[in-house]
XYZ file of N, CA, C and O in Angstrom:
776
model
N 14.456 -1.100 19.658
C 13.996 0.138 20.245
C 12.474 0.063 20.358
O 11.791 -0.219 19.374
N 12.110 0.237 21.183
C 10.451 0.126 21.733
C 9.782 1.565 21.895
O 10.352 2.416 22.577
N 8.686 1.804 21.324
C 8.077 2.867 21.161
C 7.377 3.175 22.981
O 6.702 2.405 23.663
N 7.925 4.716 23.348
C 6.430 4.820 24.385
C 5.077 5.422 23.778
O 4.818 6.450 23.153
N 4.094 3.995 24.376
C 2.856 4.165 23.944
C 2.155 5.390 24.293
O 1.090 5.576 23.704
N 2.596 6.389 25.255
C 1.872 7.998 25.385
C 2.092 8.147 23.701
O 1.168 7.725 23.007
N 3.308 8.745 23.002
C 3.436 9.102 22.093
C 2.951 8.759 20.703
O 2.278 7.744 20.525
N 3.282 9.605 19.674
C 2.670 8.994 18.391
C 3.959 7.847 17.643
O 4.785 7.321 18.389
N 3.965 7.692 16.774
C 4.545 6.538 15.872
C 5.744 6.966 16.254
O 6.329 6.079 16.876
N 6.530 8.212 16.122
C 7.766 8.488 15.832
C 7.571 9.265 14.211
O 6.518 9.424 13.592
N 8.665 9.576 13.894
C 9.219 10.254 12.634
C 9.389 9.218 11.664
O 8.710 9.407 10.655
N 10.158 8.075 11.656
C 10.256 7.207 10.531
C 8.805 6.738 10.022
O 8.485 6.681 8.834
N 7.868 6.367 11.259
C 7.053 5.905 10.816
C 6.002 6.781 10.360
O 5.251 6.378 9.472
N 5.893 7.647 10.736
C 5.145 8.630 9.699
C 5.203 9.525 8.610
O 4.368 10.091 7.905
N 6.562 9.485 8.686
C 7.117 8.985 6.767
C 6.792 7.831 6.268
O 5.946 7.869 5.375
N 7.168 6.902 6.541
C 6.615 5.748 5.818
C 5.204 5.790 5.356
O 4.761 5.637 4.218
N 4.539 6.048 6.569
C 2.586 6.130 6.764
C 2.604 7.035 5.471
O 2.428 6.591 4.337
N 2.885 8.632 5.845
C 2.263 9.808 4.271
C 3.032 9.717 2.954
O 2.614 10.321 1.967
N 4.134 8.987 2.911
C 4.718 8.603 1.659
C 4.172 7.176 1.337
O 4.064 7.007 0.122
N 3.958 6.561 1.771
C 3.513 5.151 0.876
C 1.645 5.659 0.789
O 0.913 5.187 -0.080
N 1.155 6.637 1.821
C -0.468 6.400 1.619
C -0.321 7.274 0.227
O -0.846 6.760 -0.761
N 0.534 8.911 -0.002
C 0.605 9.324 -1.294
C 0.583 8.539 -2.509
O -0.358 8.478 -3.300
N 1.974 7.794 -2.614
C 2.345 6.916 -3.586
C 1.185 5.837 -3.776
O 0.867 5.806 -4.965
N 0.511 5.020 -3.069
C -0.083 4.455 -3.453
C -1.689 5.060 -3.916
O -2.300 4.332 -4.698
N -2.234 6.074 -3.561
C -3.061 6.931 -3.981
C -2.523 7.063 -5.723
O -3.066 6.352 -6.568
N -1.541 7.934 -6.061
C -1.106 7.837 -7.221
C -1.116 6.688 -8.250
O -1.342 6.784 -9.457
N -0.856 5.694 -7.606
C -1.065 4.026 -8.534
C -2.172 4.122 -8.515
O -2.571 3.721 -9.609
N -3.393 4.579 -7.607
C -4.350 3.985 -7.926
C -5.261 4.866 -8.852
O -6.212 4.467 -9.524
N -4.863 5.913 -8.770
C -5.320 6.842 -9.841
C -4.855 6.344 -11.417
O -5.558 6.092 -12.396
N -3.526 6.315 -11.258
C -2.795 6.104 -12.360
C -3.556 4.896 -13.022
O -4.145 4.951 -14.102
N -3.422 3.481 -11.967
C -4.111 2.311 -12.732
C -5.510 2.861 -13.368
O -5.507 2.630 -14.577
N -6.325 3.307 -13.078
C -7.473 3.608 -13.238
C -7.787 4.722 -14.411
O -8.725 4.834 -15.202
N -6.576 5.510 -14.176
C -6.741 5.895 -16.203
C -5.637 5.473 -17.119
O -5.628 6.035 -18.214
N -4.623 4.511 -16.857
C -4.173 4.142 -17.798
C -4.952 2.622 -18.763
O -4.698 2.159 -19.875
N -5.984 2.213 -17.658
C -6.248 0.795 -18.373
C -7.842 1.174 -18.691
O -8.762 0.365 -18.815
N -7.918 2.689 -18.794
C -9.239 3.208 -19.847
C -8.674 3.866 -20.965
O -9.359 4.540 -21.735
N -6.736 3.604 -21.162
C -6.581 4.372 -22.549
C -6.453 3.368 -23.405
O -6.294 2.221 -22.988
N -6.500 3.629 -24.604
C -5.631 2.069 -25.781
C -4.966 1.365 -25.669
O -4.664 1.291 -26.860
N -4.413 0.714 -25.249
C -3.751 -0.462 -25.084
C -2.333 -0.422 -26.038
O -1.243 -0.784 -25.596
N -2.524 0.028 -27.276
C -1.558 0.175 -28.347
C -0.605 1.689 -27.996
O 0.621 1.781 -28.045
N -1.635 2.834 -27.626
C -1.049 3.575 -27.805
C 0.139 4.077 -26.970
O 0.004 3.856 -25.766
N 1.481 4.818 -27.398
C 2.867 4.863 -27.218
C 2.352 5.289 -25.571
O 2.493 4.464 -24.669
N 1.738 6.684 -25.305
C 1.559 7.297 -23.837
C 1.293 6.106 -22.752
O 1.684 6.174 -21.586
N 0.641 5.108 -23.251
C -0.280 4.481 -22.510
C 0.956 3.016 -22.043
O 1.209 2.600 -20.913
N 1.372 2.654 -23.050
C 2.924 2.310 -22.713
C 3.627 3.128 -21.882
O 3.366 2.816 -20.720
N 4.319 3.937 -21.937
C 4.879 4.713 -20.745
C 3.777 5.084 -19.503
O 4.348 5.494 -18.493
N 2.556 5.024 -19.424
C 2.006 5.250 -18.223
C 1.887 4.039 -17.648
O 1.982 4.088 -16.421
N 1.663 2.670 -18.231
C 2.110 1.024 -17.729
C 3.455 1.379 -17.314
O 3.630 1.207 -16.108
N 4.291 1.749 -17.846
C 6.020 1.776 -17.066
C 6.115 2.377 -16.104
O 6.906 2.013 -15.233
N 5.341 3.481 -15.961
C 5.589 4.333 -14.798
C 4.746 3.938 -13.484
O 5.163 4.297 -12.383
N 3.612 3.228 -13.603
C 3.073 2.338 -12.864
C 3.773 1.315 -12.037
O 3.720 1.118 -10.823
N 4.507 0.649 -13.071
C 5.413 -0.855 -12.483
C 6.485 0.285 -11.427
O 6.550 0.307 -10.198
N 7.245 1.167 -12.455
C 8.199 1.788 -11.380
C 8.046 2.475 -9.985
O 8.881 2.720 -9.115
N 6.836 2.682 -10.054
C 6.057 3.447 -8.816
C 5.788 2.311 -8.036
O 5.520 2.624 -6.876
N 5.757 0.828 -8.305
C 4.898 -0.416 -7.878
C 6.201 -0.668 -7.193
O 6.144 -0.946 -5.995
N 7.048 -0.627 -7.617
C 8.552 -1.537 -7.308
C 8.990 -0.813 -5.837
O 9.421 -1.363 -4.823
N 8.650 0.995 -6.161
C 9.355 1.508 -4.934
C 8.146 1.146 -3.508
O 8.529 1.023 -2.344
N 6.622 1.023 -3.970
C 5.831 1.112 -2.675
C 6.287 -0.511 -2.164
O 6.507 -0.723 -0.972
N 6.412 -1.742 -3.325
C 7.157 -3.027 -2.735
C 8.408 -2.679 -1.741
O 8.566 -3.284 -0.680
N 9.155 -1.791 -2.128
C 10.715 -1.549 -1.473
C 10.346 -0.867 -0.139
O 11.061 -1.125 0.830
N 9.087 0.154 0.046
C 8.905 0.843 1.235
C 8.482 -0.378 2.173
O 9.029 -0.736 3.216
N 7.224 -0.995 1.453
C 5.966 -2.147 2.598
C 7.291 -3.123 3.161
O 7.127 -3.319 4.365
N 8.314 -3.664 2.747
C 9.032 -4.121 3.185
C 10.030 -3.665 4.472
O 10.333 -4.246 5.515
N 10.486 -2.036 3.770
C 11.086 -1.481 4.598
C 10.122 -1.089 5.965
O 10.469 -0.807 7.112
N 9.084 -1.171 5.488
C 8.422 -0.606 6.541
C 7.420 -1.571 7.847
O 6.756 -1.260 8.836
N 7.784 -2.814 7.167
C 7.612 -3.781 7.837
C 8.521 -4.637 8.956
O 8.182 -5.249 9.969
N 9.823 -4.411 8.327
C 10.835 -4.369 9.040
C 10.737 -3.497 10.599
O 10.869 -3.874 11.763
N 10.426 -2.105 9.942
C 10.388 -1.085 10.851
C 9.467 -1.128 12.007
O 9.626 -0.786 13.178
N 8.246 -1.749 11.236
C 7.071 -2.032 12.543
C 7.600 -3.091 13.176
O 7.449 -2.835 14.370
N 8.271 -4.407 13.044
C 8.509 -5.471 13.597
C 9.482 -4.876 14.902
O 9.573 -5.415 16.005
N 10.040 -3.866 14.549
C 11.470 -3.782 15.590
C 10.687 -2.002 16.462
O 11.362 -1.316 17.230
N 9.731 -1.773 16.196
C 9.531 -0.791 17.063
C 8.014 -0.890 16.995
O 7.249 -0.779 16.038
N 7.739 -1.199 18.646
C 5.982 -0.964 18.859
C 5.132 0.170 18.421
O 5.551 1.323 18.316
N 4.235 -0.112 18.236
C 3.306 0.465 17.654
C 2.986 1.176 19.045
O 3.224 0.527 20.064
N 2.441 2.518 19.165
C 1.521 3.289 20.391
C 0.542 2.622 20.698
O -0.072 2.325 19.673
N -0.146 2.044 22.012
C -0.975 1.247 21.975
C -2.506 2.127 21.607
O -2.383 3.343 21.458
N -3.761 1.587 21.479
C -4.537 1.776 21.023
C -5.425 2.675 22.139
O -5.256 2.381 23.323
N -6.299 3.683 21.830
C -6.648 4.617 22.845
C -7.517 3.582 23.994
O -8.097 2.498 23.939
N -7.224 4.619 25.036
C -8.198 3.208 26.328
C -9.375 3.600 25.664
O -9.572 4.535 24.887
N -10.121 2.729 26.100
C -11.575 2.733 26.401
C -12.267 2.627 24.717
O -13.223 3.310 24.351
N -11.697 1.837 24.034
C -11.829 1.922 22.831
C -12.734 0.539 22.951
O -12.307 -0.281 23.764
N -13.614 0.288 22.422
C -14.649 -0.641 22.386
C -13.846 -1.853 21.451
O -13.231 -1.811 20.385
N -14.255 -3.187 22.632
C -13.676 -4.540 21.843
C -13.642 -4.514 20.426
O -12.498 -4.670 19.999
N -14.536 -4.366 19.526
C -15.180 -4.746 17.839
C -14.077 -4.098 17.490
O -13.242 -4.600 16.738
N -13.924 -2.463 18.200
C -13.394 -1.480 17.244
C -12.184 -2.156 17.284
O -11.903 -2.658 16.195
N -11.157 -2.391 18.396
C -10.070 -2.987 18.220
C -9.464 -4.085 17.221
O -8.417 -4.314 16.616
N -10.900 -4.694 17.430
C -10.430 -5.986 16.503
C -10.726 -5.385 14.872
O -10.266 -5.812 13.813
N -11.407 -4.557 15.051
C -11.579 -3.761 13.308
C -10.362 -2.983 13.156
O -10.081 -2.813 11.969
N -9.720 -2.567 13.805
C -8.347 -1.342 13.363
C -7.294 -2.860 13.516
O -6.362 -2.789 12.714
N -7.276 -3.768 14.104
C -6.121 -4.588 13.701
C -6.567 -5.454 12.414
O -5.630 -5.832 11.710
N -7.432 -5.698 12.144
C -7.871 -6.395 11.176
C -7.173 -5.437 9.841
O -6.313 -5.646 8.986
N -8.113 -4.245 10.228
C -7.565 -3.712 9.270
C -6.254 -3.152 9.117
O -6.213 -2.919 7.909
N -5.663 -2.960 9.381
C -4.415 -2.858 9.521
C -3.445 -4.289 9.045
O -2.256 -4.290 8.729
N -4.190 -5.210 9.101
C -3.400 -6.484 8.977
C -3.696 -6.530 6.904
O -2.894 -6.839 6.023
N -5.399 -6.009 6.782
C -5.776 -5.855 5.668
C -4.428 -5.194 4.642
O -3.904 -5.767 3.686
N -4.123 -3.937 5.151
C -3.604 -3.144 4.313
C -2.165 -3.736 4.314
O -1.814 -4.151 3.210
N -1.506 -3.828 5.045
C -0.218 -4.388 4.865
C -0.165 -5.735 4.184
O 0.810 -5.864 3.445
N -1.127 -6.953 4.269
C -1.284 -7.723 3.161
C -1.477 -6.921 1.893
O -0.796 -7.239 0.918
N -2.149 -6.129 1.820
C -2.162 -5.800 0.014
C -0.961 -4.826 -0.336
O -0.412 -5.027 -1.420
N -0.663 -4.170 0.169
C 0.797 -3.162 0.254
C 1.704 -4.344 -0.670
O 2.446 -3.953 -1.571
N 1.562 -5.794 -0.352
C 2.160 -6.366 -0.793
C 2.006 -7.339 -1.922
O 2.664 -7.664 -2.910
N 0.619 -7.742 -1.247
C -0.151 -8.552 -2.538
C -0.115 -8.123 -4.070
O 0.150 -8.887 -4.999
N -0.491 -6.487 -4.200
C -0.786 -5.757 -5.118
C 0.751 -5.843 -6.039
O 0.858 -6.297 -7.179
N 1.676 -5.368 -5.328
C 2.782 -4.474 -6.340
C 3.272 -6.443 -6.707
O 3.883 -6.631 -7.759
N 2.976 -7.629 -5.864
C 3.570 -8.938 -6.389
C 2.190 -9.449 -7.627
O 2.510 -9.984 -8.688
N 1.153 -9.263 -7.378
C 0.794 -9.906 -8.386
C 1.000 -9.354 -9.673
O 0.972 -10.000 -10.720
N 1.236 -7.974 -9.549
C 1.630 -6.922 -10.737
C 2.803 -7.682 -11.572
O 2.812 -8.008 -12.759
N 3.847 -7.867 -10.502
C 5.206 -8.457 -11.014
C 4.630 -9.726 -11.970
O 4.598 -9.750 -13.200
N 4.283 -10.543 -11.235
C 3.643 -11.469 -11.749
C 2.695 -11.545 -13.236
O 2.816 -12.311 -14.192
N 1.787 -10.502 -13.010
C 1.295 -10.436 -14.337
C 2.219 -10.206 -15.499
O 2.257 -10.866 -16.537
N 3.030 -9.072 -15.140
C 3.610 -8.887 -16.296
C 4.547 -9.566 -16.615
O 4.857 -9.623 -17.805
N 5.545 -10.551 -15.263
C 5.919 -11.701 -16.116
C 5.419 -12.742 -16.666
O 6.178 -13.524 -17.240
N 3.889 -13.009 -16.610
C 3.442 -13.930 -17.592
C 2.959 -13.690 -18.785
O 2.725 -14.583 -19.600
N 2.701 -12.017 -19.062
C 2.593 -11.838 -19.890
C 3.510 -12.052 -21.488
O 4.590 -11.505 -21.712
N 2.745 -13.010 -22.513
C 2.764 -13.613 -23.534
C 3.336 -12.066 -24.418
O 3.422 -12.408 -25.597
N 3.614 -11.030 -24.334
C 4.668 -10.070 -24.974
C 5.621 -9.587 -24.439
O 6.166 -8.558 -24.838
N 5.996 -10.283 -23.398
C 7.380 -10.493 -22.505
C 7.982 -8.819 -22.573
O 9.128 -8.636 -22.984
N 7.308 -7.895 -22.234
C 7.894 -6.615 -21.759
C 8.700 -6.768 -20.899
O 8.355 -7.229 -19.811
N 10.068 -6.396 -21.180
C 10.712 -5.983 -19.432
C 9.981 -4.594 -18.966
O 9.232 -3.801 -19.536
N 10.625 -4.686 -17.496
C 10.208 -3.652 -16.798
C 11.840 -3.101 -16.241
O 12.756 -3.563 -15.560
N 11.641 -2.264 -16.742
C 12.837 -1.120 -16.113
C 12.343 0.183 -15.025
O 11.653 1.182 -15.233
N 12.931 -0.253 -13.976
C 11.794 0.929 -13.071
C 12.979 2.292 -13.244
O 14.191 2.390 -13.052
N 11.736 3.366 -13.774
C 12.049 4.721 -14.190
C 13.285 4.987 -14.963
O 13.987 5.988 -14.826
N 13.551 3.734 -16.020
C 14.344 3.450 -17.400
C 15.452 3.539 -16.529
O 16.061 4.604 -16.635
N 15.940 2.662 -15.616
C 17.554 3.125 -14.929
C 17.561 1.420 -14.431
O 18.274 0.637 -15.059
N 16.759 0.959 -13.327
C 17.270 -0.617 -13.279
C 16.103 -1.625 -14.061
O 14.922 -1.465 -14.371
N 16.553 -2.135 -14.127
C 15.696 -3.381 -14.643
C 15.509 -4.735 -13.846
O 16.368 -5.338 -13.203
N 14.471 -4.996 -14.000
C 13.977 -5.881 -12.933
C 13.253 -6.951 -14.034
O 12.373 -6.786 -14.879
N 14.106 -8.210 -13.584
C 13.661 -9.545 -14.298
C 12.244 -10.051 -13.635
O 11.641 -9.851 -12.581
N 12.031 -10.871 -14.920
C 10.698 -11.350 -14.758
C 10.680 -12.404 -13.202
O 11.641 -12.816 -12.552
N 9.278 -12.590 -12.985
C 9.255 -13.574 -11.901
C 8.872 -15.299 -12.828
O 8.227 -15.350 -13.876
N 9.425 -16.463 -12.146
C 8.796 -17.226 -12.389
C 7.250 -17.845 -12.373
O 6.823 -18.318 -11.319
N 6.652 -17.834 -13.240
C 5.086 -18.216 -13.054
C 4.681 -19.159 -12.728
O 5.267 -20.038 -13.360
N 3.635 -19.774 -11.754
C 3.528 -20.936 -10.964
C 2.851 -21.871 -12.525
O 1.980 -21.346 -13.218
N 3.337 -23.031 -12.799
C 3.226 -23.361 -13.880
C 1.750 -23.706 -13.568
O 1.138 -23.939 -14.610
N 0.929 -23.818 -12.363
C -0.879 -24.240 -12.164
C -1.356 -23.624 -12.699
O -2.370 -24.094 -13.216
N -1.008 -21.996 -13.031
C -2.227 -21.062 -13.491
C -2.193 -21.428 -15.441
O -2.935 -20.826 -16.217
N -1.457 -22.212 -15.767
C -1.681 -22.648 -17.158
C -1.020 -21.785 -18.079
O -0.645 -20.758 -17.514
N -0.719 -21.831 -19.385
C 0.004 -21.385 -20.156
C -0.048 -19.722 -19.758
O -0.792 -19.153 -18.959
N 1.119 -19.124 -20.694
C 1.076 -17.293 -20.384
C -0.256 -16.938 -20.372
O -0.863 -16.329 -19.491
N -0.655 -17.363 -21.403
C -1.966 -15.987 -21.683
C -2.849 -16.240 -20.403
O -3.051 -15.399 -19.527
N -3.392 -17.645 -20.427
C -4.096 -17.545 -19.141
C -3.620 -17.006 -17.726
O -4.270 -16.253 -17.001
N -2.179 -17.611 -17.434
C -1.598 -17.145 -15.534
C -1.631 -15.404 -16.072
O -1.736 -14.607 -15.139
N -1.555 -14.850 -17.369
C -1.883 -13.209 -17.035
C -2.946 -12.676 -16.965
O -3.071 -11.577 -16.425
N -4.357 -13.606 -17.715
C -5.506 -13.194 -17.558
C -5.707 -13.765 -15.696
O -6.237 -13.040 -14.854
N -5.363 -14.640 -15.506
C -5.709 -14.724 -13.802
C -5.527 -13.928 -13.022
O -6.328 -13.382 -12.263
N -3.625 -13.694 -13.238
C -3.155 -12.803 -12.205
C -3.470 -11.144 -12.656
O -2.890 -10.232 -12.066
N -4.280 -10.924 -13.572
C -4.996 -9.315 -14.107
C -5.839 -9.679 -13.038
O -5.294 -9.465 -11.955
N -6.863 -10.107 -12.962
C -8.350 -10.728 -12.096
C -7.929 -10.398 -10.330
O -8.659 -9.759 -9.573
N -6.872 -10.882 -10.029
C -6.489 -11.112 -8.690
C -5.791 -9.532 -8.580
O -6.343 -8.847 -7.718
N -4.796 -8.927 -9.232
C -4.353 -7.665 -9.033
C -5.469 -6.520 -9.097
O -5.468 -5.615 -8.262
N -6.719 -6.615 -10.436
C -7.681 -5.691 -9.901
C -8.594 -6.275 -8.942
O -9.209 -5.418 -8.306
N -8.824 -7.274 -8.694
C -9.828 -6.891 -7.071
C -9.020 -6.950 -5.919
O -9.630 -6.811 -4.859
N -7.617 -7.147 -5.849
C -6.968 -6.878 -4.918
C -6.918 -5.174 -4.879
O -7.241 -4.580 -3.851
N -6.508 -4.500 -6.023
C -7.017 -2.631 -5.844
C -8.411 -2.252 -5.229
O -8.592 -1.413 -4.347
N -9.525 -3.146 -5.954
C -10.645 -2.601 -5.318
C -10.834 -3.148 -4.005
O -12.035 -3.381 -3.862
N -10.300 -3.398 -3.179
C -10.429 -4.202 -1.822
C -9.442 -2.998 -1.088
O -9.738 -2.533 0.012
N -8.008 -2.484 -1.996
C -7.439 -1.863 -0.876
C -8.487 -0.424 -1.153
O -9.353 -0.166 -0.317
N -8.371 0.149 -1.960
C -9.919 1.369 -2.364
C -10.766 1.378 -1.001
O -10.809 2.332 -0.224
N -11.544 -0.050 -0.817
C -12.709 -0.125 -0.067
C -11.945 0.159 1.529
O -12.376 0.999 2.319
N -10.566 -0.852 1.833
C -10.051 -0.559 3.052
C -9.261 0.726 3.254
O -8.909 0.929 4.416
N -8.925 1.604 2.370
C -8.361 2.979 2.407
C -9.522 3.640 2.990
O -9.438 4.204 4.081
N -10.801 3.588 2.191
C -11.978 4.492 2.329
C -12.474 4.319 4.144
O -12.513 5.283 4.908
N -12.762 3.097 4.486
C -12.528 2.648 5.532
C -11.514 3.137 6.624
O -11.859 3.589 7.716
N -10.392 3.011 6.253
C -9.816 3.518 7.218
C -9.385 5.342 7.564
O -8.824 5.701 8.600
N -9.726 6.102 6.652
C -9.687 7.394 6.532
C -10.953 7.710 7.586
O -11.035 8.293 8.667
N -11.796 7.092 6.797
C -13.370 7.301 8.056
C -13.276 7.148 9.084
O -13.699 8.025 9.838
N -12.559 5.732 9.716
C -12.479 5.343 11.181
C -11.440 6.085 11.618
O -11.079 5.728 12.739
N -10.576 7.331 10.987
C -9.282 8.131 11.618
C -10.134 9.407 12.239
O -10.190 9.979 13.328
N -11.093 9.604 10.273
C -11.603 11.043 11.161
C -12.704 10.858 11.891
O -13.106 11.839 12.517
N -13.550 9.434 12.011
C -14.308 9.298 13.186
C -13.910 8.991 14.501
O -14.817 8.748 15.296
N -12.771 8.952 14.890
C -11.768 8.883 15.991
C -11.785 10.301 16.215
O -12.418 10.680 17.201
N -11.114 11.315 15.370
C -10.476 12.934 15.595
C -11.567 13.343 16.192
O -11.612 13.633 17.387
N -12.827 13.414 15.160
C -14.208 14.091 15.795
C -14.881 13.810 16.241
O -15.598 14.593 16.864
N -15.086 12.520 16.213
C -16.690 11.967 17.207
C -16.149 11.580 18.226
O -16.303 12.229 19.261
N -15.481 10.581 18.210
C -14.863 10.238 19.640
C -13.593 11.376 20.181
O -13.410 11.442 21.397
N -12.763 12.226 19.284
C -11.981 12.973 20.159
C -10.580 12.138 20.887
O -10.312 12.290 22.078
N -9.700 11.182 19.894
C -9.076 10.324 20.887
C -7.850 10.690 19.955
O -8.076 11.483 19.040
N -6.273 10.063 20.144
C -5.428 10.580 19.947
C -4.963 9.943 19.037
O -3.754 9.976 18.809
N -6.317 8.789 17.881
C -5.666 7.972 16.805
C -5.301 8.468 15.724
O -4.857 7.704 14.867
N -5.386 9.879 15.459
C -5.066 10.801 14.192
C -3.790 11.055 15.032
O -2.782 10.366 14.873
N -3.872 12.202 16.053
C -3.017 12.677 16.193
C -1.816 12.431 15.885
O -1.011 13.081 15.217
N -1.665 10.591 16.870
C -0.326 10.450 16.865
C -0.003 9.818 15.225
O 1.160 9.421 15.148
N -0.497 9.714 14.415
C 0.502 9.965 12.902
C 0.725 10.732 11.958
O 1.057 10.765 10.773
N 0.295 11.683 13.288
C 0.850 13.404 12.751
C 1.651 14.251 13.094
O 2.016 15.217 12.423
N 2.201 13.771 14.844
C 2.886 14.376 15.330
C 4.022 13.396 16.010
O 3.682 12.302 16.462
N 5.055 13.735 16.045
C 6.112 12.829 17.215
C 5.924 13.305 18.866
O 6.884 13.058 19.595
N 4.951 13.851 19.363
C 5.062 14.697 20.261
C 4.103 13.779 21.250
O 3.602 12.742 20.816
N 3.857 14.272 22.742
C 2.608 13.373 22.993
C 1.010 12.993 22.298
O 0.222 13.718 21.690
N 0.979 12.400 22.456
C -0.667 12.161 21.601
C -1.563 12.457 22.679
O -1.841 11.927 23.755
N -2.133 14.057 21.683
C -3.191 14.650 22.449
C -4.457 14.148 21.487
O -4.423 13.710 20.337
N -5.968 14.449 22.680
C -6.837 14.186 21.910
C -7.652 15.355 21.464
O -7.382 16.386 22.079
N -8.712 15.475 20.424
C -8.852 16.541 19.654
C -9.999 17.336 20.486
O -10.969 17.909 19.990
N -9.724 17.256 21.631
C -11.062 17.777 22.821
C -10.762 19.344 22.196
O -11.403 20.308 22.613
């Protein structure tokens, strides 16, 4: 099924878009005060669990939702949109869907190399086995101190491209006035914000 480019995304896809941008907002909050609490303490354990389980479903969406972009076009990009910018909204765009994925796998990863072999049960109902660890990154302790290193600057990279791309939406709505907000807000034609 092929999208017409007058229109915005459609309905699936802008569920996908405000439920995975929520959910992953939430991880990133979440990461960011659970790994300033104790390490030992019981809460701080259950806020690591609830992390992985929140990690597992945005893995289950970026997939689903990759699927979804592959089999239905995207609205094409407003005319008269300047070369750079184009190649900056696909770039970025290519940005975020690499880490959508990067993030919730190196997670997996860390915590299966981690040397206190926690399972992860997402939201205490399935359980999800460890991944195999590429035996290069060197014994547990080290492939988890690596893959910690690679999962937080992979967060601060999607941070920097979230911040980024919120700006270039509402500098689309208001300065330029074009229909790149609109249409992943509405299923309707994509008007511009004249």
């Amino acid at each position: 099924m092929l999208r017409n480019t007058r229109f915005g995304y459609g309905l699936v896809a802008i569920v996908f878009h405000w439920t995975m941008a929520a959910l992953i907002l939430v991880l990133i909050a979440l990461g960011l005060y659970m790994t300033s609490q104790p390490p030992t303490a019981a809460s701080t354990f259950q806020l690591y669990q609830l992390h992985k389980s929140i990690g597992f479903v945005v893995l289950t969406l970026a997939v689903l939702r990759l699927v979804w972009r592959l089999l239905n076009r995207a609205p094409a990009l407003p005319e008269g949109m300047p070369g750079i910018e184009r190649l900056a909204a696909h770039l970025g765009h290519a940005g975020l869907y690499a880490l959508m994925f990067a993030l919730p796998v190196s997670g997996w990863l860390m915590v299966s190399a981690s040397p206190w072999n926690i399972p992860t049960v997402v939201f205490d109902v399935l359980h999800v086995p460890h991944l195999p660890v590429p035996g290069i990154l060197g014994d547990k302790q080290a492939a988890e101190a690596t893959l910690k290193d690679v999962h937080e600057i992979a967060a601060w990279l999607l941070i920097a491209l979230l911040v980024a791309h919120v700006a270039a939406a509402l500098k689309h709505h208001f300065i330029a006035r074009d229909t790149t907000l609109t249409r992943m807000v509405s299923t309707g034609p994509a008007k511009s914000a004249v």
